[in-house]
PDB file of C-alpha atoms and ligand atoms in Angstrom:
ATOM      1  CA  MET A   1      -4.781   1.347  22.377  1.00 89.00           C
ATOM      2  CA  ILE A   2      -3.096   3.769  20.003  1.00 95.00           C
ATOM      3  CA  HIS A   3      -3.854   7.457  20.639  1.00 97.00           C
ATOM      4  CA  ARG A   4      -1.316   9.375  18.578  1.00 98.00           C
ATOM      5  CA  VAL A   5      -0.928   8.541  14.891  1.00 98.00           C
ATOM      6  CA  LEU A   6       1.317   9.982  12.192  1.00 98.00           C
ATOM      7  CA  ILE A   7       0.227   9.773   8.552  1.00 98.00           C
ATOM      8  CA  THR A   8       3.053  10.333   6.051  1.00 98.00           C
ATOM      9  CA  GLY A   9       2.162  11.267   2.493  1.00 98.00           C
ATOM     10  CA  ALA A  10      -0.955  12.894   3.946  1.00 98.00           C
ATOM     11  CA  ALA A  11      -1.295  15.352   1.043  1.00 98.00           C
ATOM     12  CA  GLY A  12      -1.448  12.547  -1.563  1.00 98.00           C
ATOM     13  CA  GLY A  13      -4.538  10.915  -3.059  1.00 98.00           C
ATOM     14  CA  ILE A  14      -4.775   8.075  -0.530  1.00 98.00           C
ATOM     15  CA  GLY A  15      -3.630  10.286   2.337  1.00 98.00           C
ATOM     16  CA  ARG A  16      -6.367  12.852   1.791  1.00 98.00           C
ATOM     17  CA  ARG A  17      -9.109  10.193   1.834  1.00 98.00           C
ATOM     18  CA  LEU A  18      -7.697   8.256   4.783  1.00 98.00           C
ATOM     19  CA  ARG A  19      -7.344  11.449   6.760  1.00 98.00           C
ATOM     20  CA  LEU A  20     -11.109  11.927   6.539  1.00 98.00           C
ATOM     21  CA  LEU A  21     -11.921   8.278   7.162  1.00 98.00           C
ATOM     22  CA  LEU A  22      -9.674   8.021  10.230  1.00 98.00           C
ATOM     23  CA  ARG A  23     -10.861  11.305  11.713  1.00 96.00           C
ATOM     24  CA  GLY A  24     -12.203  10.716  15.216  1.00 95.00           C
ATOM     25  CA  ALA A  25     -10.840   7.147  15.382  1.00 97.00           C
ATOM     26  CA  TYR A  26      -7.638   8.310  17.109  1.00 98.00           C
ATOM     27  CA  PRO A  27      -7.550  11.341  19.429  1.00 97.00           C
ATOM     28  CA  MET A  28      -4.472  12.883  17.782  1.00 98.00           C
ATOM     29  CA  ILE A  29      -3.521  12.571  14.137  1.00 98.00           C
ATOM     30  CA  ARG A  30      -0.363  14.257  12.884  1.00 98.00           C
ATOM     31  CA  LEU A  31      -0.308  14.807   9.146  1.00 98.00           C
ATOM     32  CA  SER A  32       2.966  14.946   7.317  1.00 98.00           C
ATOM     33  CA  ASP A  33       4.027  15.570   3.743  1.00 98.00           C
ATOM     34  CA  ARG A  34       6.579  17.638   1.850  1.00 97.00           C
ATOM     35  CA  VAL A  35       3.866  20.222   1.296  1.00 97.00           C
ATOM     36  CA  SER A  36       1.254  21.606   3.663  1.00 97.00           C
ATOM     37  CA  VAL A  37      -1.949  19.588   4.047  1.00 97.00           C
ATOM     38  CA  GLY A  38      -4.133  22.673   4.404  1.00 94.00           C
ATOM     39  CA  ALA A  39      -6.605  23.703   7.106  1.00 96.00           C
ATOM     40  CA  LEU A  40      -6.602  21.422  10.134  1.00 97.00           C
ATOM     41  CA  ALA A  41      -9.606  19.901  11.923  1.00 97.00           C
ATOM     42  CA  PRO A  42      -9.778  19.475  15.722  1.00 96.00           C
ATOM     43  CA  GLY A  43      -7.470  16.617  16.752  1.00 97.00           C
ATOM     44  CA  GLU A  44      -5.194  17.131  13.739  1.00 98.00           C
ATOM     45  CA  SER A  45      -1.734  18.646  13.642  1.00 98.00           C
ATOM     46  CA  GLU A  46       0.720  19.001  10.816  1.00 98.00           C
ATOM     47  CA  ILE A  47       4.433  18.729  10.216  1.00 98.00           C
ATOM     48  CA  VAL A  48       6.005  19.455   6.853  1.00 98.00           C
ATOM     49  CA  ALA A  49       8.869  16.963   6.448  1.00 98.00           C
ATOM     50  CA  ASP A  50      10.989  15.399   3.733  1.00 97.00           C
ATOM     51  CA  LEU A  51      11.433  11.650   4.311  1.00 97.00           C
ATOM     52  CA  ALA A  52      14.963  11.828   2.921  1.00 97.00           C
ATOM     53  CA  ASP A  53      15.970  14.182   5.744  1.00 98.00           C
ATOM     54  CA  THR A  54      16.610  12.175   8.908  1.00 98.00           C
ATOM     55  CA  ALA A  55      16.270  15.135  11.286  1.00 98.00           C
ATOM     56  CA  GLN A  56      12.886  16.042   9.819  1.00 98.00           C
ATOM     57  CA  VAL A  57      11.693  12.427  10.009  1.00 98.00           C
ATOM     58  CA  GLU A  58      12.777  12.218  13.664  1.00 98.00           C
ATOM     59  CA  GLN A  59      10.703  15.303  14.416  1.00 98.00           C
ATOM     60  CA  ALA A  60       7.716  13.907  12.569  1.00 98.00           C
ATOM     61  CA  VAL A  61       7.645  10.610  14.501  1.00 98.00           C
ATOM     62  CA  ASP A  62       8.482  12.043  17.917  1.00 98.00           C
ATOM     63  CA  GLY A  63       5.686  11.251  20.379  1.00 98.00           C
ATOM     64  CA  VAL A  64       3.466   9.124  18.137  1.00 98.00           C
ATOM     65  CA  GLU A  65       2.531   5.500  18.836  1.00 98.00           C
ATOM     66  CA  GLY A  66       1.455   4.459  15.367  1.00 98.00           C
ATOM     67  CA  ILE A  67       2.462   5.433  11.839  1.00 98.00           C
ATOM     68  CA  VAL A  68       0.587   5.037   8.572  1.00 98.00           C
ATOM     69  CA  HIS A  69       3.389   5.297   6.044  1.00 98.00           C
ATOM     70  CA  LEU A  70       1.999   6.399   2.699  1.00 98.00           C
ATOM     71  CA  GLY A  71       4.823   8.799   1.833  1.00 98.00           C
ATOM     72  CA  GLY A  72       7.040   8.415  -1.206  1.00 98.00           C
ATOM     73  CA  ILE A  73       6.624   8.083  -4.964  1.00 98.00           C
ATOM     74  CA  SER A  74       3.471   6.220  -5.995  1.00 98.00           C
ATOM     75  CA  GLY A  75       4.419   5.118  -9.508  1.00 98.00           C
ATOM     76  CA  GLU A  76       7.396   4.235 -11.661  1.00 98.00           C
ATOM     77  CA  ASP A  77      10.254   6.715 -11.726  1.00 98.00           C
ATOM     78  CA  ASP A  78      13.967   6.781 -12.392  1.00 98.00           C
ATOM     79  CA  TRP A  79      16.336   5.131  -9.950  1.00 98.00           C
ATOM     80  CA  PRO A  80      17.708   8.214  -8.143  1.00 98.00           C
ATOM     81  CA  ASN A  81      14.163   9.351  -7.292  1.00 98.00           C
ATOM     82  CA  ILE A  82      12.972   5.889  -6.200  1.00 98.00           C
ATOM     83  CA  LEU A  83      16.150   5.446  -4.173  1.00 98.00           C
ATOM     84  CA  GLU A  84      15.747   8.727  -2.337  1.00 98.00           C
ATOM     85  CA  SER A  85      11.999   8.753  -1.713  1.00 98.00           C
ATOM     86  CA  ASN A  86      11.048   5.113  -1.355  1.00 98.00           C
ATOM     87  CA  ILE A  87      14.189   3.285  -0.258  1.00 98.00           C
ATOM     88  CA  VAL A  88      16.076   5.855   1.835  1.00 98.00           C
ATOM     89  CA  GLY A  89      12.850   7.564   2.892  1.00 98.00           C
ATOM     90  CA  THR A  90      11.252   4.330   4.112  1.00 98.00           C
ATOM     91  CA  TYR A  91      14.454   3.284   5.879  1.00 98.00           C
ATOM     92  CA  ASN A  92      14.583   6.661   7.636  1.00 98.00           C
ATOM     93  CA  LEU A  93      10.976   6.234   8.709  1.00 98.00           C
ATOM     94  CA  PHE A  94      11.426   2.752  10.226  1.00 98.00           C
ATOM     95  CA  GLU A  95      14.686   3.723  11.872  1.00 98.00           C
ATOM     96  CA  ALA A  96      13.124   6.840  13.422  1.00 98.00           C
ATOM     97  CA  ALA A  97      10.185   4.688  14.556  1.00 98.00           C
ATOM     98  CA  ARG A  98      12.575   2.332  16.353  1.00 98.00           C
ATOM     99  CA  ARG A  99      14.526   5.148  17.978  1.00 98.00           C
ATOM    100  CA  HIS A 100      11.370   6.839  19.234  1.00 98.00           C
ATOM    101  CA  GLY A 101       9.689   3.690  20.560  1.00 98.00           C
ATOM    102  CA  VAL A 102       6.814   3.783  18.064  1.00 98.00           C
ATOM    103  CA  LYS A 103       4.676   0.667  18.511  1.00 98.00           C
ATOM    104  CA  ARG A 104       3.170   0.120  15.064  1.00 98.00           C
ATOM    105  CA  VAL A 105       3.747   0.913  11.411  1.00 98.00           C
ATOM    106  CA  VAL A 106       1.212   0.336   8.660  1.00 99.00           C
ATOM    107  CA  PHE A 107       3.187   0.329   5.425  1.00 99.00           C
ATOM    108  CA  ALA A 108       1.540   1.139   2.097  1.00 99.00           C
ATOM    109  CA  SER A 109       3.021  -1.537  -0.109  1.00 99.00           C
ATOM    110  CA  SER A 110       1.675  -2.154  -3.591  1.00 99.00           C
ATOM    111  CA  ASN A 111       0.433  -4.887  -5.894  1.00 98.00           C
ATOM    112  CA  HIS A 112       3.446  -3.949  -8.030  1.00 99.00           C
ATOM    113  CA  ALA A 113       5.705  -5.818  -5.583  1.00 99.00           C
ATOM    114  CA  VAL A 114       4.206  -8.940  -7.215  1.00 98.00           C
ATOM    115  CA  GLY A 115       3.150  -7.482 -10.564  1.00 98.00           C
ATOM    116  CA  PHE A 116       5.048 -10.014 -12.673  1.00 98.00           C
ATOM    117  CA  TYR A 117       2.837 -12.894 -11.603  1.00 98.00           C
ATOM    118  CA  ARG A 118       0.605 -13.954 -14.460  1.00 98.00           C
ATOM    119  CA  ARG A 119      -3.075 -13.139 -14.281  1.00 98.00           C
ATOM    120  CA  ARG A 120      -4.031 -16.792 -14.450  1.00 96.00           C
ATOM    121  CA  ARG A 121      -2.289 -17.405 -11.110  1.00 97.00           C
ATOM    122  CA  ARG A 122      -3.827 -17.018  -7.696  1.00 98.00           C
ATOM    123  CA  ILE A 123      -1.201 -15.844  -5.270  1.00 98.00           C
ATOM    124  CA  GLY A 124      -0.993 -15.516  -1.517  1.00 98.00           C
ATOM    125  CA  THR A 125       1.604 -13.628   0.464  1.00 97.00           C
ATOM    126  CA  GLU A 126       4.093 -16.464   0.898  1.00 97.00           C
ATOM    127  CA  LEU A 127       5.454 -16.565  -2.641  1.00 98.00           C
ATOM    128  CA  PRO A 128       8.619 -14.657  -3.525  1.00 98.00           C
ATOM    129  CA  VAL A 129       8.116 -11.089  -4.691  1.00 98.00           C
ATOM    130  CA  ARG A 130       8.064 -10.487  -8.469  1.00 98.00           C
ATOM    131  CA  PRO A 131       8.337  -6.695  -8.782  1.00 98.00           C
ATOM    132  CA  ASP A 132       7.273  -5.227 -12.112  1.00 98.00           C
ATOM    133  CA  THR A 133       9.084  -1.888 -11.802  1.00 98.00           C
ATOM    134  CA  ARG A 134      11.724  -0.101  -9.732  1.00 99.00           C
ATOM    135  CA  TYR A 135       8.709   1.256  -7.851  1.00 99.00           C
ATOM    136  CA  GLY A 136       7.431  -2.284  -7.132  1.00 99.00           C
ATOM    137  CA  LEU A 137      10.923  -3.258  -6.031  1.00 99.00           C
ATOM    138  CA  SER A 138      10.979  -0.363  -3.564  1.00 99.00           C
ATOM    139  CA  LYS A 139       7.703  -1.662  -2.097  1.00 99.00           C
ATOM    140  CA  ALA A 140       9.209  -5.148  -1.736  1.00 99.00           C
ATOM    141  CA  PHE A 141      12.113  -3.479   0.070  1.00 98.00           C
ATOM    142  CA  GLY A 142       9.663  -1.780   2.432  1.00 98.00           C
ATOM    143  CA  GLU A 143       7.996  -5.115   3.190  1.00 99.00           C
ATOM    144  CA  GLY A 144      11.405  -6.606   3.996  1.00 98.00           C
ATOM    145  CA  LEU A 145      12.277  -3.636   6.154  1.00 98.00           C
ATOM    146  CA  GLY A 146       9.028  -4.112   8.062  1.00 98.00           C
ATOM    147  CA  ALA A 147       9.875  -7.768   8.679  1.00 98.00           C
ATOM    148  CA  LEU A 148      13.357  -6.855   9.919  1.00 98.00           C
ATOM    149  CA  TYR A 149      12.095  -4.232  12.361  1.00 98.00           C
ATOM    150  CA  ALA A 150       9.295  -6.520  13.554  1.00 98.00           C
ATOM    151  CA  ASP A 151      11.584  -9.504  14.126  1.00 98.00           C
ATOM    152  CA  LYS A 152      14.562  -7.616  15.477  1.00 98.00           C
ATOM    153  CA  HIS A 153      12.962  -4.773  17.411  1.00 98.00           C
ATOM    154  CA  GLY A 154       9.403  -5.881  18.129  1.00 98.00           C
ATOM    155  CA  LEU A 155       7.749  -3.188  16.025  1.00 98.00           C
ATOM    156  CA  ARG A 156       4.290  -4.363  14.957  1.00 98.00           C
ATOM    157  CA  VAL A 157       3.966  -4.011  11.211  1.00 99.00           C
ATOM    158  CA  LEU A 158       1.208  -4.474   8.686  1.00 99.00           C
ATOM    159  CA  ALA A 159       2.246  -4.197   5.023  1.00 99.00           C
ATOM    160  CA  ILE A 160      -0.755  -3.669   2.775  1.00 99.00           C
ATOM    161  CA  ARG A 161      -0.216  -4.492  -0.903  1.00 99.00           C
ATOM    162  CA  ILE A 162      -2.667  -1.918  -2.145  1.00 99.00           C
ATOM    163  CA  GLY A 163      -4.386  -2.778  -5.412  1.00 98.00           C
ATOM    164  CA  ASN A 164      -6.101   0.142  -7.113  1.00 98.00           C
ATOM    165  CA  PHE A 165      -7.547   2.683  -4.710  1.00 98.00           C
ATOM    166  CA  GLY A 166     -10.662   4.574  -5.746  1.00 98.00           C
ATOM    167  CA  ASP A 167     -14.424   4.923  -5.522  1.00 98.00           C
ATOM    168  CA  VAL A 168     -14.986   2.503  -8.414  1.00 98.00           C
ATOM    169  CA  PRO A 169     -12.893   0.036 -10.438  1.00 98.00           C
ATOM    170  CA  ILE A 170     -11.979   1.786 -13.675  1.00 98.00           C
ATOM    171  CA  ASP A 171     -11.203  -1.085 -16.090  1.00 98.00           C
ATOM    172  CA  LYS A 172     -11.024  -4.874 -16.357  1.00 98.00           C
ATOM    173  CA  ARG A 173      -7.735  -5.252 -14.493  1.00 98.00           C
ATOM    174  CA  ARG A 174      -9.012  -3.050 -11.702  1.00 98.00           C
ATOM    175  CA  LEU A 175     -12.081  -5.318 -11.255  1.00 98.00           C
ATOM    176  CA  SER A 176      -9.542  -7.826  -9.931  1.00 98.00           C
ATOM    177  CA  ILE A 177      -7.486  -5.493  -7.740  1.00 98.00           C
ATOM    178  CA  TRP A 178      -9.747  -2.619  -6.713  1.00 98.00           C
ATOM    179  CA  ILE A 179     -10.052  -1.353  -3.137  1.00 99.00           C
ATOM    180  CA  HIS A 180     -12.634   1.127  -1.955  1.00 98.00           C
ATOM    181  CA  PRO A 181     -11.284   3.807   0.435  1.00 98.00           C
ATOM    182  CA  GLU A 182     -13.523   2.576   3.277  1.00 98.00           C
ATOM    183  CA  ASP A 183     -12.113  -0.944   2.946  1.00 99.00           C
ATOM    184  CA  LEU A 184      -8.560   0.384   3.007  1.00 99.00           C
ATOM    185  CA  ALA A 185      -9.398   2.418   6.106  1.00 98.00           C
ATOM    186  CA  GLN A 186     -10.647  -0.805   7.728  1.00 98.00           C
ATOM    187  CA  LEU A 187      -7.321  -2.530   6.967  1.00 99.00           C
ATOM    188  CA  VAL A 188      -5.332   0.431   8.277  1.00 99.00           C
ATOM    189  CA  ARG A 189      -7.270   0.307  11.527  1.00 98.00           C
ATOM    190  CA  ILE A 190      -6.534  -3.411  11.828  1.00 98.00           C
ATOM    191  CA  GLY A 191      -2.847  -2.532  11.445  1.00 98.00           C
ATOM    192  CA  LEU A 192      -3.042   0.105  14.166  1.00 98.00           C
ATOM    193  CA  ASP A 193      -5.297  -1.752  16.600  1.00 98.00           C
ATOM    194  CA  HIS A 194      -5.225  -5.542  16.236  1.00 98.00           C
ATOM    195  CA  PRO A 195      -3.813  -6.979  19.481  1.00 98.00           C
ATOM    196  CA  GLU A 196      -2.249 -10.065  17.887  1.00 97.00           C
ATOM    197  CA  LEU A 197      -0.574  -8.413  14.927  1.00 98.00           C
ATOM    198  CA  ARG A 198       3.192  -8.900  14.781  1.00 98.00           C
ATOM    199  CA  TYR A 199       4.193  -8.798  11.125  1.00 98.00           C
ATOM    200  CA  GLU A 200       1.838  -9.504   8.302  1.00 98.00           C
ATOM    201  CA  ILE A 201       1.486  -8.829   4.601  1.00 98.00           C
ATOM    202  CA  VAL A 202      -2.083  -8.488   3.340  1.00 99.00           C
ATOM    203  CA  TYR A 203      -3.660  -7.492   0.061  1.00 99.00           C
ATOM    204  CA  GLY A 204      -5.453  -4.173  -0.097  1.00 99.00           C
ATOM    205  CA  ALA A 205      -8.429  -5.409  -2.084  1.00 98.00           C
ATOM    206  CA  SER A 206     -12.204  -5.128  -1.704  1.00 98.00           C
ATOM    207  CA  GLU A 207     -14.450  -8.128  -2.377  1.00 98.00           C
ATOM    208  CA  ASN A 208     -13.339  -8.830  -5.918  1.00 98.00           C
ATOM    209  CA  GLU A 209     -14.870 -11.921  -7.469  1.00 98.00           C
ATOM    210  CA  ARG A 210     -12.242 -11.859 -10.239  1.00 98.00           C
ATOM    211  CA  GLY A 211      -9.425 -11.277  -7.763  1.00 98.00           C
ATOM    212  CA  TRP A 212      -6.045 -12.962  -8.150  1.00 98.00           C
ATOM    213  CA  TRP A 213      -5.115 -12.836  -4.492  1.00 98.00           C
ATOM    214  CA  ASP A 214      -5.636 -15.152  -1.561  1.00 98.00           C
ATOM    215  CA  ASN A 215      -6.209 -12.669   1.248  1.00 98.00           C
ATOM    216  CA  ALA A 216      -6.495 -15.252   4.041  1.00 98.00           C
ATOM    217  CA  ALA A 217      -4.063 -13.308   6.240  1.00 98.00           C
ATOM    218  CA  ALA A 218      -6.341 -10.256   6.174  1.00 98.00           C
ATOM    219  CA  PHE A 219      -9.471 -12.300   6.864  1.00 98.00           C
ATOM    220  CA  ARG A 220      -7.711 -13.984   9.788  1.00 98.00           C
ATOM    221  CA  LEU A 221      -7.151 -10.521  11.261  1.00 98.00           C
ATOM    222  CA  GLY A 222     -10.879  -9.825  10.961  1.00 98.00           C
ATOM    223  CA  TYR A 223     -10.982  -7.912   7.671  1.00 98.00           C
ATOM    224  CA  ARG A 224     -14.467  -7.920   6.125  1.00 98.00           C
ATOM    225  CA  PRO A 225     -14.543  -5.814   2.950  1.00 98.00           C
ATOM    226  CA  ARG A 226     -17.840  -3.998   2.409  1.00 98.00           C
ATOM    227  CA  HIS A 227     -17.488  -3.144  -1.276  1.00 98.00           C
ATOM    228  CA  ARG A 228     -17.814  -5.491  -4.284  1.00 98.00           C
ATOM    229  CA  SER A 229     -16.162  -4.798  -7.603  1.00 98.00           C
ATOM    230  CA  GLU A 230     -18.774  -6.787  -9.556  1.00 98.00           C
ATOM    231  CA  ASP A 231     -21.331  -4.122  -8.628  1.00 98.00           C
ATOM    232  CA  HIS A 232     -19.424  -1.882 -11.064  1.00 98.00           C
ATOM    233  CA  ARG A 233     -18.696  -4.515 -13.699  1.00 98.00           C
ATOM    234  CA  ASP A 234     -20.564  -3.064 -16.662  1.00 98.00           C
ATOM    235  CA  ALA A 235     -19.012   0.396 -16.427  1.00 98.00           C
ATOM    236  CA  ALA A 236     -15.521  -1.059 -15.935  1.00 98.00           C
ATOM    237  CA  LEU A 237     -15.852  -3.376 -18.936  1.00 98.00           C
ATOM    238  CA  GLU A 238     -17.218  -0.550 -21.084  1.00 98.00           C
ATOM    239  CA  ALA A 239     -14.202   1.560 -20.141  1.00 98.00           C
ATOM    240  CA  GLN A 240     -11.935  -1.392 -20.952  1.00 98.00           C
ATOM    241  CA  ALA A 241     -13.442  -1.673 -24.436  1.00 98.00           C
ATOM    242  CA  GLU A 242     -12.127   1.826 -25.182  1.00 98.00           C
ATOM    243  CA  LEU A 243      -8.555   0.873 -24.300  1.00 97.00           C
ATOM    244  CA  PRO A 244      -6.069  -0.543 -26.816  1.00 97.00           C
ATOM    245  CA  PRO A 245      -4.828  -4.085 -26.120  1.00 96.00           C
ATOM    246  CA  ASP A 246      -1.511  -4.281 -24.287  1.00 97.00           C
ATOM    247  CA  PRO A 247       0.270  -7.458 -25.443  1.00 97.00           C
ATOM    248  CA  VAL A 248       2.620  -7.542 -22.456  1.00 98.00           C
ATOM    249  CA  GLY A 249       0.629  -5.741 -19.760  1.00 98.00           C
ATOM    250  CA  ASP A 250      -2.484  -7.863 -20.326  1.00 98.00           C
ATOM    251  CA  LEU A 251      -0.545 -11.012 -19.378  1.00 98.00           C
ATOM    252  CA  PHE A 252       0.639  -9.867 -15.985  1.00 98.00           C
ATOM    253  CA  GLN A 253      -1.088  -8.753 -12.797  1.00 98.00           C
ATOM    254  CA  GLY A 254       0.818  -5.465 -12.786  1.00 98.00           C
ATOM    255  CA  GLY A 255      -0.626  -4.486 -16.190  1.00 98.00           C
ATOM    256  CA  SER A 256       0.983  -1.452 -17.788  1.00 98.00           C
ATOM    257  CA  PHE A 257       3.633  -1.353 -15.046  1.00 98.00           C
ATOM    258  CA  ALA A 258       4.908  -4.759 -16.240  1.00 98.00           C
ATOM    259  CA  ALA A 259       4.919  -3.521 -19.828  1.00 98.00           C
ATOM    260  CA  MET A 260       6.989  -0.388 -19.106  1.00 98.00           C
ATOM    261  CA  GLU A 261      10.518  -0.677 -20.513  1.00 98.00           C
ATOM    262  CA  PHE A 262       9.849  -4.367 -21.266  1.00 98.00           C
ATOM    263  CA  THR A 263      12.243  -5.857 -23.788  1.00 98.00           C
ATOM    264  CA  GLY A 264      12.010  -9.054 -25.771  1.00 96.00           C
ATOM    265  CA  ASP A 265       9.491 -11.884 -25.777  1.00 97.00           C
ATOM    266  CA  PRO A 266       7.086 -12.321 -22.799  1.00 97.00           C
ATOM    267  CA  GLU A 267       7.038 -16.119 -23.306  1.00 97.00           C
ATOM    268  CA  GLY A 268       8.477 -17.784 -20.214  1.00 97.00           C
ATOM    269  CA  ARG A 269       8.676 -14.529 -18.255  1.00 98.00           C
ATOM    270  CA  GLY A 270       7.051 -13.719 -14.928  1.00 97.00           C
ATOM    271  CA  GLY A 271       5.764 -16.086 -12.320  1.00 97.00           C
TER     272      GLY A 271
HETATM  273  C1  15L B   1      -0.125   1.592  -7.623  1.00 77.69           C
HETATM  274  O1  15L B   1       0.658   1.110  -6.821  1.00 77.69           O
HETATM  275  C2  15L B   1      -0.111   3.027  -7.940  1.00 77.69           C
HETATM  276  O2  15L B   1       0.273   3.811  -6.845  1.00 77.69           O
HETATM  277  C3  15L B   1      -1.420   3.519  -8.488  1.00 77.69           C
HETATM  278  O3  15L B   1      -1.210   4.781  -9.074  1.00 77.69           O
HETATM  279  C4  15L B   1      -2.064   2.564  -9.475  1.00 77.69           C
HETATM  280  O4  15L B   1      -1.378   2.611 -10.666  1.00 77.69           O
HETATM  281  C5  15L B   1      -2.134   1.157  -8.904  1.00 77.69           C
HETATM  282  O5  15L B   1      -0.914   0.742  -8.358  1.00 77.69           O
HETATM  283  C6  15L B   1      -2.587   0.100  -9.917  1.00 77.69           C
HETATM  284  O6  15L B   1      -1.919  -0.920 -10.065  1.00 77.69           O
HETATM  285  O7  15L B   1      -3.638   0.282 -10.529  1.00 77.69           O
END
């Protein structure tokens, strides 16, 4: 049983929601970000830390048993920023976890690790990664790092390829990849608590009838999403009708991320 949990990136959009949803589930939750997370509730503590600074990361992980690693950049950026926040930062986090005997890490990966698969394909977690951005590539790196630390050092790791996090799916693509905050909280708790977890990649998706992902690994671990994207279909499709077509993005699962900086002809590209 995990008692002491660190959440990195706790001041971000996902972090703020998960903080509320995990409240009370673990006796001590330490919240970390580069900025303060604000007033603390009973059972919460805070440490302001920069993931690129090894000494600060060591302090942040000291004494915790589980980590929910949400910290880093959550969209495309230039290489020096991705390198520092998502590659070096995630390495520092896993390395500090090993040194401090942390038992589990739940890693916030992203659908953009596989964003260059075509929308007509249904993909599981055993295909090679097809990152659609430097950001997606950094998430693939984090998944690999998790595998290394699980296999070499016995850390238990769940990498969640989060789709689109929010209260409702906001367009057609998001009907396929949406995850409600409560469903993500359920997956995070599986990552922190499931006795048989060693290393697993799962998709962070609610029950999405139009989904592109085979989430058998999550279901095997007991995941039962409670939210259905089709319940929001009309609003999402209305919102989609207001958007201009995206000749590249509409072909690929990663959408506009795949289209960013794209050069040439999409014919024959992607997986
Ligand atoms: C992500 O990984 C991003 O963090 C988020 O901002 C969304 O853009 C999401 O993917 C998405 O694909 O909709």
